[in-house]
XYZ file of C-alpha atoms in Angstrom:
605
model
C 13.839 36.991 20.447
C 11.543 34.407 18.878
C 10.961 31.100 20.601
C 13.361 28.461 19.350
C 12.771 24.809 18.491
C 15.244 22.028 17.640
C 14.355 19.419 14.988
C 16.392 16.204 15.035
C 17.335 14.553 12.819
C 16.685 16.675 9.751
C 18.468 14.054 7.598
C 14.992 12.747 6.795
C 12.604 13.682 4.019
C 9.934 14.515 6.619
C 11.895 17.377 8.162
C 11.248 19.988 5.446
C 7.455 19.741 5.722
C 7.694 19.836 9.521
C 9.953 22.903 9.539
C 7.824 24.788 6.983
C 4.669 24.147 8.981
C 6.186 25.424 12.232
C 7.744 28.518 10.684
C 4.648 29.487 8.695
C 2.074 29.049 11.439
C 4.022 29.667 14.660
C 6.849 31.947 13.430
C 9.431 30.071 15.510
C 13.164 29.868 14.902
C 13.944 26.323 13.783
C 17.354 24.787 14.487
C 18.093 21.655 12.486
C 20.346 18.857 13.714
C 21.450 16.182 11.239
C 23.204 12.959 12.170
C 24.903 12.824 8.762
C 25.532 14.989 5.720
C 22.242 15.373 3.862
C 20.645 17.686 1.235
C 18.367 19.157 3.889
C 21.289 20.872 5.619
C 21.189 23.342 2.695
C 17.490 24.141 3.116
C 16.370 27.694 3.795
C 13.742 26.430 6.225
C 16.312 26.003 9.003
C 17.686 29.099 10.718
C 20.770 27.190 11.794
C 22.034 23.685 11.024
C 24.335 21.412 13.019
C 25.776 18.124 11.756
C 26.558 15.640 14.532
C 27.947 12.386 13.167
C 26.920 9.930 15.863
C 24.869 6.755 15.958
C 21.316 7.796 16.788
C 20.766 4.639 18.838
C 23.553 5.797 21.191
C 22.888 8.098 24.150
C 25.564 10.421 22.736
C 22.944 11.471 20.175
C 20.607 12.554 22.982
C 23.339 14.543 24.734
C 24.402 16.197 21.466
C 20.869 17.389 20.658
C 20.344 18.624 24.213
C 23.620 20.546 24.033
C 22.528 22.277 20.825
C 19.137 23.111 22.348
C 20.909 24.727 25.317
C 23.334 26.585 23.055
C 20.480 28.258 21.162
C 18.258 28.691 24.244
C 15.513 26.613 22.626
C 12.379 25.776 24.562
C 11.740 22.394 22.979
C 13.058 19.490 20.925
C 10.940 17.772 18.290
C 12.041 14.296 17.077
C 11.569 13.393 13.405
C 12.275 9.687 12.764
C 11.280 6.700 14.861
C 14.759 6.266 16.341
C 14.674 9.914 17.452
C 11.284 9.508 19.134
C 12.420 6.258 20.727
C 15.755 7.491 22.079
C 14.603 10.921 23.248
C 11.521 9.533 25.016
C 13.621 6.801 26.626
C 15.835 9.492 28.170
C 13.094 12.052 28.779
C 14.383 12.756 32.305
C 17.460 14.397 30.794
C 15.168 16.882 29.049
C 13.229 17.521 32.260
C 16.439 18.231 34.184
C 17.312 20.981 31.700
C 13.720 22.314 31.530
C 13.609 21.560 27.804
C 10.235 20.395 26.510
C 10.346 17.068 24.680
C 7.543 16.917 22.122
C 6.929 13.185 22.127
C 4.516 10.538 23.396
C 5.672 8.689 26.539
C 8.281 6.019 25.906
C 5.953 3.248 27.089
C 3.353 4.260 24.501
C 5.928 4.258 21.707
C 7.100 0.772 22.698
C 3.560 -0.637 22.592
C 2.593 1.037 19.307
C 5.800 0.093 17.482
C 5.902 -3.539 18.611
C 3.782 -5.529 16.179
C 2.975 -8.273 18.674
C 1.999 -5.930 21.516
C -0.020 -3.850 19.096
C -1.829 -6.941 17.834
C -2.531 -8.121 21.396
C -3.748 -4.678 22.497
C -5.942 -3.870 19.505
C -7.119 -7.320 18.415
C -10.633 -6.693 19.681
C -11.204 -3.470 17.753
C -9.191 -3.876 14.531
C -8.683 -6.505 11.843
C -5.124 -7.765 11.466
C -3.746 -10.227 8.916
C -3.817 -13.792 10.253
C -0.441 -14.049 11.954
C 1.666 -15.602 14.680
C 4.804 -14.885 16.638
C 7.605 -17.335 15.842
C 10.269 -17.292 18.549
C 11.860 -20.731 18.329
C 11.663 -24.072 16.553
C 9.160 -25.658 18.926
C 6.231 -23.631 17.554
C 6.965 -24.183 13.857
C 3.825 -26.313 13.501
C 1.683 -23.232 14.072
C 2.936 -21.729 10.813
C 0.994 -24.410 8.923
C -2.248 -22.890 10.210
C -1.599 -19.887 7.970
C -2.264 -19.816 4.223
C 0.518 -18.831 1.813
C 1.560 -16.403 0.455
C 3.219 -15.530 3.756
C 5.181 -12.507 4.951
C 7.981 -12.700 7.519
C 8.638 -9.464 9.440
C 10.872 -8.229 12.226
C 9.029 -7.040 15.323
C 10.305 -3.464 15.502
C 10.204 -0.386 13.288
C 12.495 -1.918 10.643
C 10.238 -4.785 9.573
C 12.373 -5.953 6.588
C 9.522 -8.047 5.104
C 10.136 -11.098 2.917
C 7.495 -12.879 0.838
C 6.948 -16.609 0.459
C 4.666 -18.829 -1.630
C 5.308 -21.884 0.552
C 5.863 -22.880 4.165
C 9.403 -24.196 3.831
C 11.069 -20.983 2.644
C 9.017 -18.919 5.115
C 10.037 -21.108 8.066
C 13.684 -21.151 7.002
C 13.756 -17.360 6.792
C 11.804 -16.911 10.041
C 14.107 -19.162 12.068
C 17.183 -17.379 10.727
C 16.062 -14.113 12.377
C 13.581 -15.101 15.093
C 11.718 -13.736 16.929
C 9.610 -12.590 13.989
C 6.015 -12.178 12.949
C 4.727 -14.528 10.249
C 1.622 -13.205 8.499
C -0.700 -14.160 5.707
C 0.040 -11.696 2.918
C -2.729 -9.133 2.464
C -3.120 -7.498 -0.926
C -5.211 -4.370 -1.119
C -5.311 -0.611 -1.426
C -2.656 1.042 0.766
C -4.404 3.614 2.946
C -3.385 5.481 6.067
C -5.090 7.311 8.912
C -3.114 10.150 10.515
C -3.971 11.859 13.762
C -2.683 14.377 16.234
C -4.321 13.176 19.430
C -4.728 14.568 22.925
C -5.678 12.141 25.705
C -7.022 9.609 23.209
C -9.102 12.116 21.228
C -8.113 13.380 17.761
C -7.351 17.079 17.499
C -6.584 16.832 13.769
C -7.162 13.936 11.335
C -6.283 13.045 7.765
C -6.479 9.986 5.509
C -4.562 9.147 2.364
C -4.136 6.527 -0.341
C -0.808 5.591 -1.883
C -0.277 5.770 -5.638
C 3.393 4.743 -5.920
C 5.610 3.295 -3.172
C 9.393 3.027 -2.653
C 9.261 -0.450 -4.178
C 6.300 -1.971 -6.016
C 5.748 -4.385 -3.107
C 5.614 -1.613 -0.479
C 7.429 1.109 1.429
C 7.033 4.846 1.901
C 4.873 6.842 -0.497
C 6.369 8.410 -3.607
C 2.929 9.450 -4.787
C -0.197 9.750 -2.632
C -3.592 11.423 -2.544
C -6.064 12.476 0.114
C -8.489 12.840 1.776
C -9.975 9.326 1.579
C -13.526 10.069 2.676
C -14.375 6.656 4.058
C -15.968 6.982 7.517
C -14.924 3.403 8.342
C -11.248 4.378 8.122
C -11.794 7.383 10.387
C -13.774 5.215 12.800
C -10.988 2.623 12.905
C -8.338 5.256 13.593
C -10.391 6.874 16.350
C -10.978 3.545 18.073
C -7.247 2.831 18.055
C -6.126 6.165 19.509
C -8.878 5.960 22.121
C -7.801 2.460 23.135
C -4.154 3.546 23.356
C -5.093 6.827 25.098
C -2.716 8.371 22.606
C -0.985 11.724 22.920
C 0.908 13.059 19.917
C 1.110 12.119 16.251
C 0.432 8.617 14.980
C -0.303 6.863 11.705
C -2.385 3.728 11.255
C -1.175 1.931 8.128
C -3.778 -0.311 6.507
C -4.494 -2.453 3.484
C -8.064 -2.150 2.283
C -9.756 -5.124 0.612
C -12.278 -3.487 -1.688
C -14.306 -6.624 -2.369
C -14.482 -7.637 1.299
C -14.812 -4.058 2.569
C -12.264 -4.747 5.328
C -9.409 -2.577 6.574
C -6.474 -4.690 7.771
C -4.077 -2.928 10.137
C -0.521 -3.534 8.946
C 1.290 -1.451 11.552
C 1.203 1.693 13.674
C 3.761 4.464 13.229
C 4.151 6.456 16.477
C 6.102 9.205 14.710
C 5.930 11.563 11.765
C 5.020 9.540 8.693
C 6.927 9.551 5.414
C 4.065 11.228 3.556
C 3.708 14.184 5.965
C 4.199 16.574 2.991
C 0.789 15.576 1.618
C -1.428 16.737 4.504
C 0.809 19.718 5.317
C 0.553 21.136 1.777
C -3.213 20.610 1.863
C -3.565 22.749 4.980
C -3.524 20.034 7.644
C -0.743 21.556 9.769
C -0.015 18.587 12.016
C 3.513 19.718 12.873
C 2.585 23.241 13.927
C -0.415 22.079 15.956
C 1.698 19.456 17.717
C 4.250 22.084 18.750
C 1.508 24.537 19.746
C -0.114 21.865 21.905
C 3.101 21.323 23.879
C 4.300 24.927 24.034
C 1.072 26.905 24.385
C -1.602 24.422 25.473
C -4.669 22.663 24.121
C -6.903 25.721 23.767
C -4.319 27.573 21.693
C -3.843 24.544 19.424
C -7.617 24.245 19.047
C -7.871 27.904 17.983
C -5.172 27.335 15.373
C -6.994 24.285 14.052
C -10.184 26.289 13.500
C -8.249 28.721 11.291
C -6.894 26.017 8.978
C -8.056 26.047 5.357
C -7.867 22.504 4.021
C -8.430 20.882 0.633
C -8.020 17.601 -1.257
C -5.272 16.794 -3.747
C -2.227 14.612 -4.369
C 1.502 14.961 -3.706
C 4.495 13.375 -5.410
C 8.069 13.083 -4.162
C 9.658 13.579 -7.567
C 13.228 14.032 -6.328
C 12.951 11.099 -3.963
C 11.489 9.043 -6.818
C 14.562 9.550 -9.016
C 15.504 6.113 -7.653
C 13.072 4.648 -10.219
C 14.948 5.992 -13.276
C 17.633 3.250 -13.385
C 15.066 0.482 -12.921
C 11.563 1.549 -14.032
C 11.693 4.976 -15.737
C 8.013 4.838 -16.737
C 7.055 4.963 -13.059
C 9.037 8.172 -12.591
C 7.454 9.677 -15.721
C 4.016 8.904 -14.298
C 4.915 10.948 -11.227
C 6.236 13.743 -13.467
C 2.822 13.911 -15.158
C 1.087 14.217 -11.788
C 3.516 16.953 -10.739
C 2.947 18.869 -13.986
C -0.783 18.999 -13.257
C -0.158 20.428 -9.760
C 3.368 21.928 -9.684
C 3.083 23.040 -6.054
C 2.222 19.501 -4.974
C 5.679 17.972 -5.271
C 9.011 18.116 -3.472
C 10.625 20.451 -6.017
C 10.686 23.878 -4.355
C 12.055 26.704 -6.524
C 12.539 28.837 -3.408
C 14.736 26.140 -1.858
C 17.045 25.384 -4.789
C 20.319 24.580 -2.948
C 18.565 21.701 -1.213
C 16.866 20.535 -4.441
C 20.109 20.647 -6.445
C 22.052 18.693 -3.828
C 19.243 16.149 -3.531
C 19.223 15.676 -7.317
C 22.999 15.241 -7.511
C 22.990 12.692 -4.704
C 20.162 10.806 -6.402
C 22.205 10.492 -9.610
C 25.193 9.303 -7.586
C 23.032 6.523 -6.137
C 21.898 5.191 -9.521
C 24.388 2.308 -9.535
C 23.391 1.302 -6.014
C 19.701 1.565 -6.910
C 20.239 -0.680 -9.928
C 22.052 -3.246 -7.769
C 19.223 -3.095 -5.227
C 16.782 -3.686 -8.062
C 18.722 -6.754 -9.210
C 18.590 -8.079 -5.640
C 14.839 -7.369 -5.557
C 14.371 -9.502 -8.669
C 16.768 -12.211 -7.472
C 14.776 -12.678 -4.269
C 11.765 -13.551 -6.424
C 13.377 -16.438 -8.273
C 13.023 -18.954 -5.458
C 9.317 -18.175 -5.197
C 8.882 -18.450 -8.967
C 10.270 -21.993 -8.742
C 7.477 -22.822 -6.306
C 4.921 -21.379 -8.724
C 6.510 -23.397 -11.544
C 5.968 -26.648 -9.609
C 2.258 -25.901 -9.457
C 2.250 -24.913 -13.141
C 3.800 -28.274 -14.093
C 1.008 -30.082 -12.266
C -1.497 -28.179 -14.385
C 0.285 -29.131 -17.610
C 0.581 -32.790 -16.637
C -3.073 -33.212 -15.690
C -5.546 -33.654 -18.586
C -8.392 -32.748 -16.211
C -7.690 -29.026 -16.265
C -9.257 -25.656 -16.966
C -8.073 -22.142 -17.723
C -10.222 -19.679 -15.780
C -10.026 -16.236 -17.333
C -11.386 -12.804 -16.474
C -13.439 -10.879 -19.041
C -13.183 -7.069 -18.873
C -9.559 -5.798 -19.054
C -8.288 -9.324 -19.776
C -10.152 -10.799 -22.757
C -11.703 -7.549 -23.937
C -11.902 -3.962 -22.767
C -15.318 -2.415 -22.212
C -15.093 1.331 -23.006
C -16.951 2.475 -19.906
C -16.186 5.556 -17.829
C -16.616 3.789 -14.494
C -15.998 6.992 -12.519
C -18.924 8.624 -14.295
C -21.102 5.560 -13.683
C -20.163 5.600 -10.014
C -21.065 9.292 -9.676
C -24.466 8.581 -11.215
C -25.106 5.714 -8.812
C -24.086 7.874 -5.852
C -26.466 10.581 -7.050
C -29.257 8.005 -7.223
C -28.447 7.015 -3.646
C -27.832 3.346 -4.370
C -24.153 3.293 -3.359
C -22.257 5.174 -0.659
C -20.094 8.138 -1.742
C -16.967 6.433 -0.411
C -17.416 2.978 -1.920
C -16.738 1.449 -5.316
C -19.331 -0.266 -7.496
C -17.461 -3.507 -6.881
C -17.791 -3.139 -3.109
C -21.467 -2.141 -3.324
C -22.301 -5.239 -5.382
C -20.649 -7.513 -2.818
C -22.260 -5.689 0.108
C -25.743 -5.999 -1.344
C -25.191 -9.643 -2.333
C -24.417 -10.446 1.306
C -27.152 -8.283 2.855
C -29.998 -7.493 0.429
C -30.513 -9.581 -2.732
C -33.263 -7.292 -4.022
C -30.986 -4.254 -3.971
C -28.199 -6.387 -5.424
C -30.267 -7.208 -8.496
C -31.387 -3.580 -8.800
C -27.784 -2.337 -8.776
C -26.702 -5.093 -11.151
C -29.399 -4.106 -13.654
C -28.453 -0.426 -13.436
C -24.809 -1.243 -14.124
C -25.783 -3.620 -16.938
C -27.389 -0.698 -18.762
C -23.966 0.977 -19.038
C -22.306 -2.304 -19.991
C -24.764 -2.851 -22.851
C -24.139 0.658 -24.155
C -20.442 -0.204 -24.542
C -20.896 -3.301 -26.709
C -20.533 -1.476 -30.031
C -17.055 -0.184 -29.206
C -15.413 -3.152 -27.523
C -11.646 -3.543 -27.827
C -10.445 -7.131 -28.207
C -7.334 -7.767 -26.103
C -6.801 -11.471 -26.857
C -7.484 -12.553 -30.467
C -10.328 -15.040 -30.349
C -8.500 -17.404 -32.705
C -5.934 -17.950 -29.950
C -8.711 -18.825 -27.518
C -10.145 -21.332 -30.010
C -6.732 -22.992 -30.387
C -6.234 -23.141 -26.625
C -9.661 -24.706 -26.160
C -8.500 -27.648 -28.266
C -6.019 -28.465 -25.482
C -7.813 -27.458 -22.305
C -11.203 -26.390 -21.069
C -11.739 -22.639 -20.711
C -14.165 -20.866 -18.396
C -14.840 -17.146 -18.008
C -15.189 -15.917 -14.409
C -16.416 -12.342 -14.551
C -18.184 -9.691 -12.532
C -20.087 -8.802 -15.709
C -23.397 -10.590 -16.403
C -23.266 -13.683 -18.634
C -25.639 -11.889 -20.990
C -23.028 -9.172 -21.576
C -20.349 -11.751 -22.393
C -22.579 -13.629 -24.842
C -23.673 -10.419 -26.572
C -20.064 -9.292 -26.786
C -19.134 -12.317 -28.854
C -22.254 -11.912 -30.968
C -21.238 -8.329 -31.727
C -17.804 -9.635 -32.725
C -19.428 -12.096 -35.098
C -18.336 -15.259 -33.336
C -20.011 -18.086 -31.486
C -19.443 -18.944 -27.848
C -16.003 -20.544 -27.730
C -15.916 -21.221 -23.990
C -16.878 -24.298 -22.026
C -18.597 -22.245 -19.345
C -19.268 -18.621 -18.446
C -19.854 -17.664 -14.818
C -20.960 -14.089 -14.159
C -22.507 -12.001 -11.435
C -25.986 -13.009 -12.647
C -25.270 -16.760 -12.482
C -27.007 -17.061 -9.090
C -23.664 -17.324 -7.234
C -23.050 -13.612 -6.760
C -20.132 -11.296 -7.621
C -17.411 -12.609 -5.270
C -14.440 -13.715 -7.350
C -13.404 -16.718 -5.245
C -16.907 -18.156 -5.655
C -16.791 -17.568 -9.410
C -13.387 -19.281 -9.665
C -14.601 -22.313 -7.726
C -17.762 -22.591 -9.819
C -15.720 -22.555 -13.021
C -13.551 -25.408 -11.767
C -16.596 -27.316 -10.529
C -18.602 -26.897 -13.751
C -15.626 -28.010 -15.838
C -15.016 -30.972 -13.521
C -11.336 -30.007 -13.387
C -8.622 -31.097 -10.979
C -6.131 -28.356 -11.879
C -6.768 -24.744 -12.842
C -4.902 -21.704 -14.066
C -6.524 -18.381 -13.177
C -5.780 -15.346 -15.360
C -6.952 -12.026 -13.929
C -5.894 -8.370 -13.902
C -6.242 -7.970 -10.109
C -3.517 -9.257 -7.778
C -5.869 -9.590 -4.795
C -8.080 -12.027 -6.716
C -4.999 -14.007 -7.739
C -3.865 -14.281 -4.112
C -7.283 -15.758 -3.320
C -6.933 -18.120 -6.289
C -3.542 -19.317 -5.049
C -5.031 -20.067 -1.628
C -7.713 -22.145 -3.346
C -4.964 -24.297 -4.857
C -5.039 -22.779 -8.354
C -2.130 -21.430 -10.418
C -2.393 -17.634 -10.807
C -1.095 -15.433 -13.638
C -1.469 -11.653 -13.662
C -2.710 -10.172 -16.939
C -1.220 -6.688 -17.267
C 1.168 -4.519 -19.249
C 1.718 -2.226 -16.252
C 5.414 -2.587 -15.350
C 4.813 -1.507 -11.736
C 2.249 -4.288 -11.219
C 4.454 -6.756 -13.101
C 7.293 -6.064 -10.650
C 4.939 -6.355 -7.684
C 3.506 -9.729 -8.699
C 6.976 -10.989 -9.641
C 8.205 -10.227 -6.116
C 5.382 -12.397 -4.786
C 6.410 -15.209 -7.117
C 3.437 -14.782 -9.476
C 4.302 -14.390 -13.183
C 2.597 -11.743 -15.265
C 2.424 -10.398 -18.766
C 0.211 -9.041 -21.484
C -2.894 -11.233 -21.914
C -2.110 -12.261 -25.501
C 1.418 -13.335 -24.540
C 0.043 -15.406 -21.658
C -2.260 -17.314 -24.010
C 0.590 -17.872 -26.473
C 2.701 -19.259 -23.623
C -0.075 -21.655 -22.624
C -0.485 -22.753 -26.239
C 3.204 -23.510 -26.536
C 3.473 -25.345 -23.227
C 0.295 -27.407 -23.525
C 1.491 -28.536 -26.950
C 5.106 -29.280 -26.130
C 5.091 -30.336 -22.496
C 4.843 -34.022 -23.330
C 8.348 -33.893 -24.805
C 10.103 -31.052 -22.966
C 9.947 -28.896 -19.866
C 8.289 -25.456 -20.131
């Protein structure tokens, strides 16, 4: 008889990828245990399924899974979700007494990795974390004022339940209502993860990914992701962490990457299977099978299996899981459909596992009303923060010493440049690293080597000049001229000033801006510097900043300016709205400013 393994709980989207990996590579019988009725109980990837309706945080769950393992004469139990890892490892002696192998890190390791404060204290010397503090009671409220809004309030454990705040008062009120909590400065950036299967603090198998779409626009598990992210700094960060923790087992390091700063901020560690496990598994990175092999057959056997793996790069979308977007943002779901159509095997629709897929689809449709209500709550939670933004907006309208700072490319106009092609050319010439963006390279050289900075800037300018004959105007220039009658306007752009001036010449118009600050203005390419120079040159006391990048707008808010996101992307609109930052199409933003600057003397905006 084949060796037998119990997976618990399979009422988790991760369980299918885990079961497939183990069956394909190790040919084991897989027994699934679910704590509730779930589409996965119909999957063909489980040889036998048990449903045990008990609270997984109760020891009865441990006894139930052990009983099923004994019934089927299984050698080992593999947890799936965090609560499974936590509870089984906590009661690991029960497994030892029955000679059943528990495939899990030690309980003490899980506690350290999952506790945000302990993790921060342990890894602070080797990893960057958002500026943050532990708020336990009212007597350390004053410390919150050392942080810079926007702020995030999070629970300490696996269920972080984050809330977002543009001011101190709402953040403190929320934090005290559920203390102890972690209060962090919000970090905007590219969501990237480092995965590892480690043995004694050394990675046996590694993978990195980047999220495309998340459960909600502000964050959550992946609904679309791609990998591998070939940035050696991310691999280096992950390796340092698992070495410091002397980690054994699977772990994910969740980060936010600031492209301009070139910094990876550690958001949390996940000492369990991660929600996007399907992505590496379908690309040949068989984490699940190697983990089981390591525990059942030893390190050398697992190492031999690893050497046989054939891996590749691609994306994966959870199309069935993403049905939740249909009642709220159908365009997001259609975007994932397009990705799935390009790579049909890289999504969670499995034609060989139709009973599970059909049940999952039916349950998704049944949840539509609940999803819509959740979406309404998501939007409602933003209203209080929008009121805070509105207070700052009123100050701008009331102050005659003001300036509108506006981005150039993708906000005022659109330069028809294939930036991916430009980047490949620059990599080929050896002037930027294969893993970095042009934006990051410009900032890096500005801070380290001015000569190379100017060389790169000139190379990029060649492509920018070639695009001048086909520029698309996003905001009609007549609107800009009207707005300039009521407020000063300054362009803050990563393009050279020369490109901006020649753009308006090609459009047959004069310079209609008070100032233009670009990457060649002797102040470099860093957006916060460009914003500040605009305000300084215009001698303004209040400023509105219009940009198409949320991370730059977060920086603008921390400088005391009033940010507005320029975009027609509904996903980004919902994300910025949750932070309390309004957004819209650039032309509509200018029309709003025209209306309010004209009428504010007699009525509220």
